[in-house]
Short mmCIF file of C-alpha atoms in Angstrom, two decimals:
data_model
loop_
_atom_site.label_atom_id
_atom_site.label_comp_id
_atom_site.label_asym_id
_atom_site.label_seq_id
_atom_site.Cartn_x
_atom_site.Cartn_y
_atom_site.Cartn_z
CA MET A 15 112.56 32.44 209.75
CA THR A 16 116.60 36.90 211.49
CA GLN A 17 118.02 41.18 209.84
CA VAL A 18 121.78 41.48 209.92
CA LYS A 19 123.34 43.36 205.63
CA PRO A 20 121.89 41.04 206.99
CA PRO A 21 120.19 40.50 204.48
CA GLN A 22 122.80 42.32 202.29
CA GLU A 23 119.31 45.67 201.84
CA LEU A 24 121.78 46.97 204.88
CA SER A 25 124.74 47.66 202.18
CA ALA A 26 126.67 50.35 202.89
CA PRO A 27 126.41 53.95 200.32
CA GLN A 28 129.69 53.54 198.00
CA GLY A 29 130.14 56.67 198.62
CA ASN A 30 133.67 57.94 195.79
CA ALA A 31 135.04 54.73 196.12
CA THR A 32 134.75 51.44 194.00
CA PRO A 33 135.41 48.06 195.26
CA PRO A 34 136.30 44.80 193.90
CA PRO A 35 134.17 42.36 193.04
CA GLN A 36 133.75 39.86 196.41
CA ALA A 37 134.48 42.91 198.48
CA SER A 38 131.14 43.74 200.46
CA SER A 39 129.71 47.03 199.63
CA GLU A 40 130.88 48.37 202.77
CA SER A 41 133.87 48.79 201.89
CA ALA A 42 133.63 51.15 200.06
CA GLY A 43 131.71 52.86 203.81
CA GLN A 44 133.66 56.05 203.82
CA VAL A 45 133.89 56.71 207.67
CA SER A 46 137.36 57.78 209.31
CA GLY A 47 140.34 54.72 209.90
CA ARG A 48 139.43 52.82 207.06
CA PRO A 49 138.95 50.11 207.95
CA SER A 50 141.40 46.99 205.90
CA MET A 51 139.50 44.66 203.58
CA GLY A 52 139.63 42.24 205.24
CA ARG A 53 137.93 43.59 208.00
CA MET A 54 134.79 43.72 205.27
CA VAL A 55 135.66 40.80 203.93
CA GLY A 56 135.21 39.13 207.34
CA LEU A 57 131.57 40.80 207.60
CA ASP A 58 131.09 39.14 204.47
CA LEU A 59 131.96 35.96 205.59
CA ALA A 60 129.45 36.14 208.47
CA ARG A 61 126.88 37.51 206.95
CA ALA A 62 127.55 34.52 204.63
CA LEU A 63 127.41 32.39 207.97
CA ALA A 64 124.04 33.52 208.87
CA VAL A 65 122.41 33.07 205.11
CA PHE A 66 123.31 29.04 205.55
CA GLY A 67 122.17 29.41 209.43
CA MET A 68 118.52 30.08 208.28
CA TYR A 69 118.99 27.98 205.00
CA ILE A 70 119.00 24.93 208.40
CA VAL A 71 116.39 26.20 210.09
CA HIS A 72 114.48 26.55 206.95
CA ILE A 73 114.96 24.00 205.24
CA ALA A 74 117.61 21.15 207.13
CA PRO A 75 115.22 18.34 208.79
CA MET A 76 113.82 18.89 212.54
CA ASP A 77 114.03 15.76 213.31
CA SER A 78 116.60 14.62 213.00
CA PRO A 79 117.85 11.38 216.30
CA GLN A 80 118.55 12.48 219.58
CA GLY A 81 122.31 14.36 219.95
CA SER A 82 123.16 13.20 216.37
CA VAL A 83 125.80 15.72 214.75
CA GLY A 84 122.28 16.49 212.94
CA SER A 85 120.12 17.89 215.60
CA TRP A 86 122.95 19.08 217.31
CA VAL A 87 123.87 21.69 213.91
CA TYR A 88 120.36 22.58 213.82
CA PHE A 89 120.22 23.56 217.11
CA LEU A 90 123.17 25.76 217.15
CA ALA A 91 121.70 27.10 213.63
CA GLU A 92 117.86 27.54 215.24
CA GLY A 93 117.81 31.16 216.55
CA ARG A 94 121.71 32.31 216.58
CA SER A 95 121.63 32.54 212.36
CA SER A 96 119.12 35.08 212.73
CA ALA A 97 120.35 36.40 216.31
CA LEU A 98 123.84 37.09 213.63
CA PHE A 99 121.80 38.81 211.27
CA ALA A 100 120.66 41.18 213.66
CA THR A 101 123.60 42.63 215.26
CA LEU A 102 125.20 42.48 211.50
CA ALA A 103 121.70 44.45 211.06
CA GLY A 104 123.35 47.45 213.28
CA PHE A 105 126.34 46.90 212.36
CA SER A 106 126.00 48.08 208.71
CA LEU A 107 123.92 50.63 209.60
CA MET A 108 127.01 51.75 211.23
CA LEU A 109 128.78 52.02 208.04
CA ILE A 110 126.70 54.08 206.32
CA ALA A 111 125.52 56.65 209.82
CA GLY A 112 129.73 57.32 209.89
CA ARG A 113 131.00 53.70 211.60
CA ARG A 114 133.78 55.45 213.28
CA GLU A 115 132.91 58.43 214.05
CA PRO A 116 128.60 59.62 213.02
CA LYS A 117 127.95 62.23 209.90
CA THR A 118 126.74 65.26 210.90
CA GLY A 119 124.96 68.06 209.31
CA LEU A 120 123.87 67.30 205.85
CA ALA A 121 125.08 64.33 205.47
CA GLY A 122 124.22 62.90 208.08
CA ARG A 123 120.94 63.71 207.07
CA GLN A 124 121.35 61.56 203.85
CA ALA A 125 122.80 59.02 205.97
CA LYS A 126 119.52 58.74 207.90
CA ALA A 127 117.36 59.72 204.23
CA ARG A 128 119.17 56.20 203.12
CA ILE A 129 118.04 53.77 206.45
CA ALA A 130 114.97 55.11 206.69
CA ILE A 131 114.51 54.47 202.94
CA ARG A 132 115.21 51.09 203.30
CA ALA A 133 113.57 50.44 206.53
CA VAL A 134 110.74 51.95 204.82
CA ILE A 135 111.64 48.96 201.65
CA LEU A 136 112.19 45.77 204.04
CA LEU A 137 108.70 46.35 205.93
CA ALA A 138 106.79 46.14 202.80
CA LEU A 139 108.65 43.48 201.45
CA GLY A 140 108.44 41.49 204.17
CA THR A 141 104.98 42.73 204.40
CA VAL A 142 104.27 40.82 201.35
CA LEU A 143 106.62 37.70 201.30
CA ALA A 144 104.47 37.56 205.04
CA MET A 145 101.99 36.97 202.74
CA GLU A 146 103.09 33.52 201.58
CA TYR A 147 104.85 33.06 204.69
CA GLY A 148 103.56 34.07 207.80
CA ASP A 149 106.36 35.76 210.86
CA ILE A 150 108.71 33.64 209.51
CA ILE A 151 110.37 36.65 207.53
CA ILE A 152 111.93 39.25 209.37
CA LEU A 153 112.45 41.31 206.78
CA ALA A 154 109.73 43.58 207.95
CA TYR A 155 111.19 43.61 211.25
CA TYR A 156 114.51 45.25 210.15
CA GLY A 157 111.99 47.31 208.58
CA VAL A 158 111.16 48.54 212.92
CA TYR A 159 114.59 48.13 213.87
CA PHE A 160 115.67 50.49 211.61
CA LEU A 161 113.66 53.38 212.12
CA LEU A 162 114.30 52.55 216.03
CA ALA A 163 117.22 52.99 215.42
CA LEU A 164 117.86 55.86 213.63
CA LEU A 165 117.56 57.50 217.32
CA LEU A 166 120.66 55.65 218.18
CA VAL A 167 123.16 56.87 215.49
CA ARG A 168 124.78 59.40 216.61
CA LEU A 169 125.92 57.55 220.41
CA SER A 170 129.20 55.49 221.36
CA ALA A 171 130.21 52.33 221.84
CA ARG A 172 129.38 52.38 225.56
CA THR A 173 126.18 54.40 225.26
CA LEU A 174 125.29 51.69 222.44
CA ALA A 175 126.27 48.40 224.47
CA LEU A 176 125.24 50.06 227.75
CA ILE A 177 121.56 50.65 225.71
CA ALA A 178 121.54 46.50 224.72
CA ALA A 179 122.78 45.72 227.49
CA GLY A 180 120.01 47.08 229.12
CA ILE A 181 117.24 46.22 227.12
CA ALA A 182 118.95 42.45 227.31
CA LEU A 183 117.88 42.26 231.55
CA VAL A 184 115.05 44.78 231.56
CA MET A 185 112.92 43.90 228.39
CA PRO A 186 112.44 40.13 228.20
CA GLN A 187 110.93 40.61 231.48
CA LEU A 188 108.54 43.18 230.27
CA ALA A 189 107.29 41.56 226.97
CA PHE A 190 106.50 38.66 228.62
CA VAL A 191 104.42 40.67 231.69
CA LEU A 192 102.58 43.29 228.28
CA LYS A 193 101.97 40.41 226.96
CA MET A 194 99.67 38.41 229.32
CA TRP A 195 98.28 41.92 230.08
CA LEU A 196 97.62 41.38 226.71
CA SER A 197 94.50 38.89 225.90
CA ASP A 198 93.46 37.12 223.06
CA SER A 199 91.01 39.32 222.75
CA VAL A 200 92.05 42.53 222.93
CA GLN A 201 94.95 41.45 220.47
CA GLN A 202 92.14 40.42 218.58
CA THR A 203 90.42 43.11 218.55
CA ILE A 204 94.08 45.25 218.63
CA ASN A 205 94.72 43.82 214.65
CA ALA A 206 90.90 44.16 214.17
CA TYR A 207 92.51 48.11 213.14
CA ASP A 208 95.40 46.84 211.85
CA PRO A 209 95.65 47.21 207.74
CA LEU A 210 99.59 45.51 208.53
CA GLU A 211 97.41 41.95 210.48
CA ARG A 212 94.95 42.04 207.32
CA LEU A 213 97.23 42.27 205.45
CA SER A 214 99.45 39.60 206.37
CA THR A 215 98.72 38.17 210.07
CA VAL A 216 101.88 39.47 210.51
CA GLY A 217 100.37 43.72 212.28
CA VAL A 218 101.45 46.11 214.52
CA LEU A 219 101.49 43.39 217.45
CA ASP A 220 103.74 40.81 216.46
CA LEU A 221 105.97 43.52 214.93
CA LEU A 222 106.88 44.90 218.86
CA LEU A 223 105.97 42.76 220.79
CA THR A 224 104.35 39.21 219.61
CA GLY A 225 106.25 38.04 217.02
CA LEU A 226 109.02 35.59 216.68
CA TYR A 227 111.58 38.46 216.41
CA PRO A 228 109.57 41.11 218.31
CA THR A 229 110.97 44.23 218.31
CA ILE A 230 111.25 45.06 221.79
CA THR A 231 113.61 41.92 222.87
CA TRP A 232 115.67 42.11 219.38
CA MET A 233 116.61 45.54 219.49
CA ALA A 234 119.42 44.58 221.54
CA PHE A 235 121.05 42.63 217.93
CA VAL A 236 120.80 45.26 216.81
CA THR A 237 122.07 47.71 219.06
CA THR A 238 125.67 45.02 220.04
CA GLY A 239 125.88 45.28 216.80
CA MET A 240 125.99 49.26 216.33
CA ALA A 241 128.12 49.42 219.77
CA LEU A 242 130.88 46.48 217.27
CA ALA A 243 130.82 48.93 214.18
CA ARG A 244 132.41 51.80 216.79
CA LEU A 245 135.38 49.71 217.54
CA ASP A 246 138.88 49.31 216.68
CA LEU A 247 138.16 45.55 215.41
CA SER A 248 141.30 45.72 213.58
CA ALA A 249 143.55 46.10 216.86
CA PRO A 250 144.09 42.89 218.33
CA VAL A 251 143.36 43.89 221.50
CA VAL A 252 139.92 45.12 220.87
CA ARG A 253 139.50 41.68 218.87
CA ARG A 254 140.76 39.87 222.22
CA ARG A 255 138.83 41.85 224.71
CA LEU A 256 135.60 41.10 222.33
CA ALA A 257 136.29 37.11 221.96
CA VAL A 258 136.24 37.07 225.99
CA LEU A 259 133.35 39.07 226.35
CA GLY A 260 131.69 37.25 223.01
CA ALA A 261 132.76 33.56 225.40
CA GLY A 262 131.70 34.89 228.82
CA LEU A 263 128.18 36.26 227.19
CA ALA A 264 127.10 32.47 226.03
CA THR A 265 128.78 30.88 229.01
CA ALA A 266 127.50 32.53 231.46
CA ALA A 267 123.92 32.63 229.41
CA TYR A 268 123.61 28.92 229.36
CA GLY A 269 125.21 27.69 231.69
CA LEU A 270 123.62 30.14 234.53
CA ALA A 271 119.96 28.71 232.60
CA THR A 272 120.95 24.70 232.64
CA LEU A 273 121.45 25.61 236.01
CA LEU A 274 118.75 27.31 236.82
CA THR A 275 116.44 25.38 234.99
CA GLY A 276 117.64 22.09 233.39
CA ALA A 277 118.94 21.02 230.27
CA SER A 278 115.67 20.62 228.56
CA ALA A 279 115.18 23.90 229.22
CA VAL A 280 118.06 25.27 227.15
CA TRP A 281 119.57 21.20 225.16
CA ASN A 282 116.72 21.05 222.75
CA VAL A 283 118.44 18.85 220.84
CA GLY A 284 117.28 16.98 217.64
CA GLY A 285 113.74 15.72 218.23
CA GLY A 286 113.07 19.17 216.71
CA GLY A 287 111.08 20.19 219.86
CA GLY A 288 112.56 23.53 219.64
CA PRO A 289 109.83 26.46 219.62
CA SER A 290 110.02 26.82 216.26
CA SER A 291 108.76 23.13 214.54
CA GLY A 292 106.48 24.03 212.18
CA SER A 293 107.18 27.25 211.63
CA GLY A 294 109.47 26.86 208.90
CA PRO A 295 108.54 28.05 205.14
CA GLY A 296 107.44 24.53 204.30
CA SER A 297 104.92 24.24 206.36
CA MET A 298 103.47 27.64 205.50
CA GLY A 299 102.47 28.92 209.27
CA SER A 300 101.47 32.32 210.31
CA GLY A 301 103.94 33.54 212.59
CA SER A 302 100.81 34.27 214.97
CA ALA A 303 100.63 30.63 215.71
CA VAL A 304 103.91 30.30 216.17
CA SER A 305 104.93 28.73 219.89
CA GLY A 306 107.47 29.67 221.15
CA SER A 307 107.15 32.82 221.63
CA MET A 308 107.31 34.01 225.92
CA GLY A 309 104.60 34.49 226.54
CA SER A 310 100.92 33.76 225.43
CA ALA A 311 100.59 34.53 221.57
CA PRO A 312 97.20 32.98 219.71
CA GLY A 313 97.76 29.21 218.60
CA GLY A 314 101.64 29.34 221.24
CA PRO A 315 101.36 28.11 225.19
CA GLU A 316 101.19 30.15 227.50
CA LEU A 317 104.82 30.45 229.25
CA SER A 318 104.66 30.61 233.40
CA ALA A 319 107.39 32.74 235.36
CA SER A 320 110.08 30.51 235.59
CA ASP A 321 110.40 30.09 231.26
CA LEU A 322 112.20 33.32 231.72
CA LEU A 323 115.27 31.41 233.43
CA GLY A 324 115.28 29.05 230.22
CA ALA A 325 117.23 30.21 227.10
CA VAL A 326 115.61 28.14 224.86
CA SER A 327 115.51 30.19 221.22
CA HIS A 328 112.44 32.27 220.14
CA THR A 329 111.96 32.12 223.12
CA GLY A 330 113.01 36.24 223.87
CA THR A 331 114.05 35.53 227.75
CA THR A 332 116.97 37.12 229.10
CA PHE A 333 119.67 34.09 229.11
CA ASP A 334 118.07 33.92 225.04
CA THR A 335 119.62 37.11 224.60
CA ILE A 336 122.24 37.37 226.48
CA GLY A 337 123.61 33.92 224.87
CA CYS A 338 122.62 34.23 221.81
CA ALA A 339 124.35 37.91 221.19
CA GLY A 340 127.67 36.37 223.11
CA ILE A 341 127.76 33.86 220.04
CA ALA A 342 126.74 36.58 217.95
CA ILE A 343 129.90 38.53 218.73
CA LEU A 344 131.99 35.75 218.07
CA VAL A 345 131.73 34.88 214.92
CA ILE A 346 131.75 38.30 213.54
CA VAL A 347 134.75 38.79 215.98
CA ALA A 348 135.94 35.48 214.51
CA ALA A 349 135.60 35.70 210.89
CA THR A 350 137.05 39.39 210.71
CA ALA A 351 140.59 38.09 212.26
CA ALA A 352 140.36 35.11 210.66
CA MET A 353 139.99 36.80 207.25
CA ASP A 354 142.55 39.81 208.13
CA ARG A 355 145.52 37.11 209.24
CA LEU A 356 144.38 34.29 207.24
CA PRO A 357 144.76 36.11 203.35
CA LEU A 358 144.82 31.70 201.72
CA LEU A 359 141.40 31.61 203.53
CA ARG A 360 140.01 34.54 203.09
CA ARG A 361 141.14 33.08 199.13
CA LEU A 362 139.44 29.98 199.72
CA ALA A 363 136.56 32.07 201.38
CA LYS A 364 135.63 33.49 198.18
CA PRO A 365 132.86 31.94 196.52
CA VAL A 366 131.35 31.51 200.35
CA ILE A 367 132.41 35.23 201.04
CA ALA A 368 130.56 36.48 197.79
CA VAL A 369 127.62 35.09 199.54
CA GLY A 370 127.31 37.94 201.82
CA THR A 371 127.86 39.76 199.69
CA MET A 372 124.29 39.86 198.60
CA SER A 373 123.09 38.62 200.74
CA LEU A 374 119.73 39.56 200.12
CA THR A 375 119.24 37.88 197.19
CA ALA A 376 119.78 34.64 198.81
CA TYR A 377 118.00 35.40 201.88
CA VAL A 378 115.26 36.19 199.33
CA GLY A 379 115.88 33.76 196.41
CA HIS A 380 115.20 30.66 199.18
CA PHE A 381 112.05 30.89 199.76
CA LEU A 382 111.16 31.73 196.46
CA ALA A 383 112.97 28.31 195.12
CA GLN A 384 111.14 27.13 197.75
CA SER A 385 107.84 27.85 196.41
CA ALA A 386 108.56 26.23 193.85
CA TRP A 387 109.76 23.16 195.44
CA PRO A 388 108.22 22.48 198.09
CA ALA A 389 109.65 19.18 198.74
CA SER A 390 112.49 21.33 200.15
CA GLY A 391 110.48 22.91 202.98
CA ALA A 392 111.24 22.68 206.67
CA GLY A 393 109.06 19.27 208.04
CA THR A 394 109.08 17.87 204.73
CA THR A 395 112.22 16.56 204.28
CA THR A 396 114.49 13.83 206.08
CA SER A 397 117.92 14.39 204.51
CA TRP A 398 120.41 16.63 204.46
CA VAL A 399 120.94 16.73 200.66
CA PRO A 400 117.32 19.72 200.10
CA VAL A 401 119.73 22.08 202.62
CA LEU A 402 122.60 20.54 201.09
CA THR A 403 122.20 21.60 197.68
CA TYR A 404 120.59 25.08 198.74
CA ILE A 405 123.85 26.49 200.33
CA LEU A 406 125.88 24.85 196.96
CA THR A 407 123.35 27.05 194.47
CA ALA A 408 124.27 29.97 196.81
CA ILE A 409 127.66 30.30 196.77
CA VAL A 410 127.55 29.19 192.00
CA PHE A 411 125.42 31.52 191.83
CA ALA A 412 126.26 34.43 193.89
CA THR A 413 130.34 33.77 192.59
CA ILE A 414 129.36 33.77 188.33
CA TRP A 415 127.48 37.06 189.61
CA SER A 416 129.59 38.91 191.23
CA ARG A 417 133.09 38.57 188.27
CA PHE A 418 130.08 40.63 186.24
CA PHE A 419 128.13 42.94 188.49
CA ARG A 420 129.20 44.96 192.09
CA ARG A 421 126.39 43.74 194.21
CA GLY A 422 123.32 41.53 193.87
CA PRO A 423 120.51 41.72 192.45
CA LEU A 424 118.20 43.17 195.02
CA GLU A 425 121.64 44.80 195.96
CA TYR A 426 121.31 47.14 193.41
CA LEU A 427 117.38 47.98 193.28
CA LEU A 428 117.91 48.34 197.17
CA ASN A 429 120.57 50.36 196.26
CA ALA A 430 118.70 52.50 193.80
CA ALA A 431 116.38 52.97 195.47
CA THR A 432 117.51 55.16 198.34
CA LYS A 433 118.94 57.32 196.17
CA PRO A 434 117.21 60.21 196.52
CA ALA A 435 118.14 60.60 199.77
CA LYS A 436 121.29 62.99 198.35
CA TYR A 437 118.64 65.29 197.42
CA ILE A 438 118.00 65.37 201.29
CA ARG A 439 119.07 69.39 202.45
#
């Protein structure tokens, strides 16, 4: 296991400004009411935390003793780190399309072209990586998210928030019905004509409905991030309200799910019993075989309608979606506030922030590293040493690289690929 930049592929256009090496490329976004450096650094910090969360899910041992610190760390990262990525993806899209006010005219068309180019590249890159690692790769899903987000980039924060709420409340139930209607034979028939399915086993049905990050429900996170980007996160009153909102959403979602279905349908801590067990990179499993996707995924268990009241990670239920969105809001608000209000912490966190400025590189890099070091994959280790090694390596690499270059390696390539958008008229 997904992104938002989460990963840094969502980097905003650089414009004419030149941010410091440690600052996110988003800091150069030209928007009305230019945000403070702390706020942009806060987004990079949130991205780095999402990267480390993905490392934990993909590399850390899944069978930590029940109730141990390791089991809780794994539980907190599973599903929630990828949801944070997707939320940050929506935020970053608005940095491209015009944050507080949408870009219009020529600037608006060029911004949409940059987003569309990113979508195609991520879809292609995600498909290539999925050929090796299966449905756990989130990049191809991002490509679909971005294309749909093009329809939303001019909407207000209130409208975007309402859309996000509507998706969270309605789409999980619709997804369940569609999956029950699409029998295995129907899915196989559709997949037989799907070139993406033949290439990587992650086809159109996976991207839209049956995969680990299905668009039908995960657009809730993207639109949440887009709504956040429309707000002035430098204003203390806005931060306080968002903090209350995020905490309220998470508490209500997980609390109600626990009340309605019992703790086992929410707090799957320890024992590796999470819905994505066995789906880490180390297992090299196909996404189509990942259990835990809501409804009936090929190779996965049938889930009953009562499971819609649970909130286990990656089940895609309403409570799971709302709870993950609430935590994502809390992390983003906390990171931006901390970087704004605590200069000492910002200086101390520079090495971690550097990872957030090149999160696409850090994300793709850890999969490639696991291919070279298979013993570090999920389900193949009982030690936390490998994941700590990956985190430390990412920090060291990003720190050194950012002293000489403004973008990470893959971020440079993505930025170059989107330059033709300037010829749009």
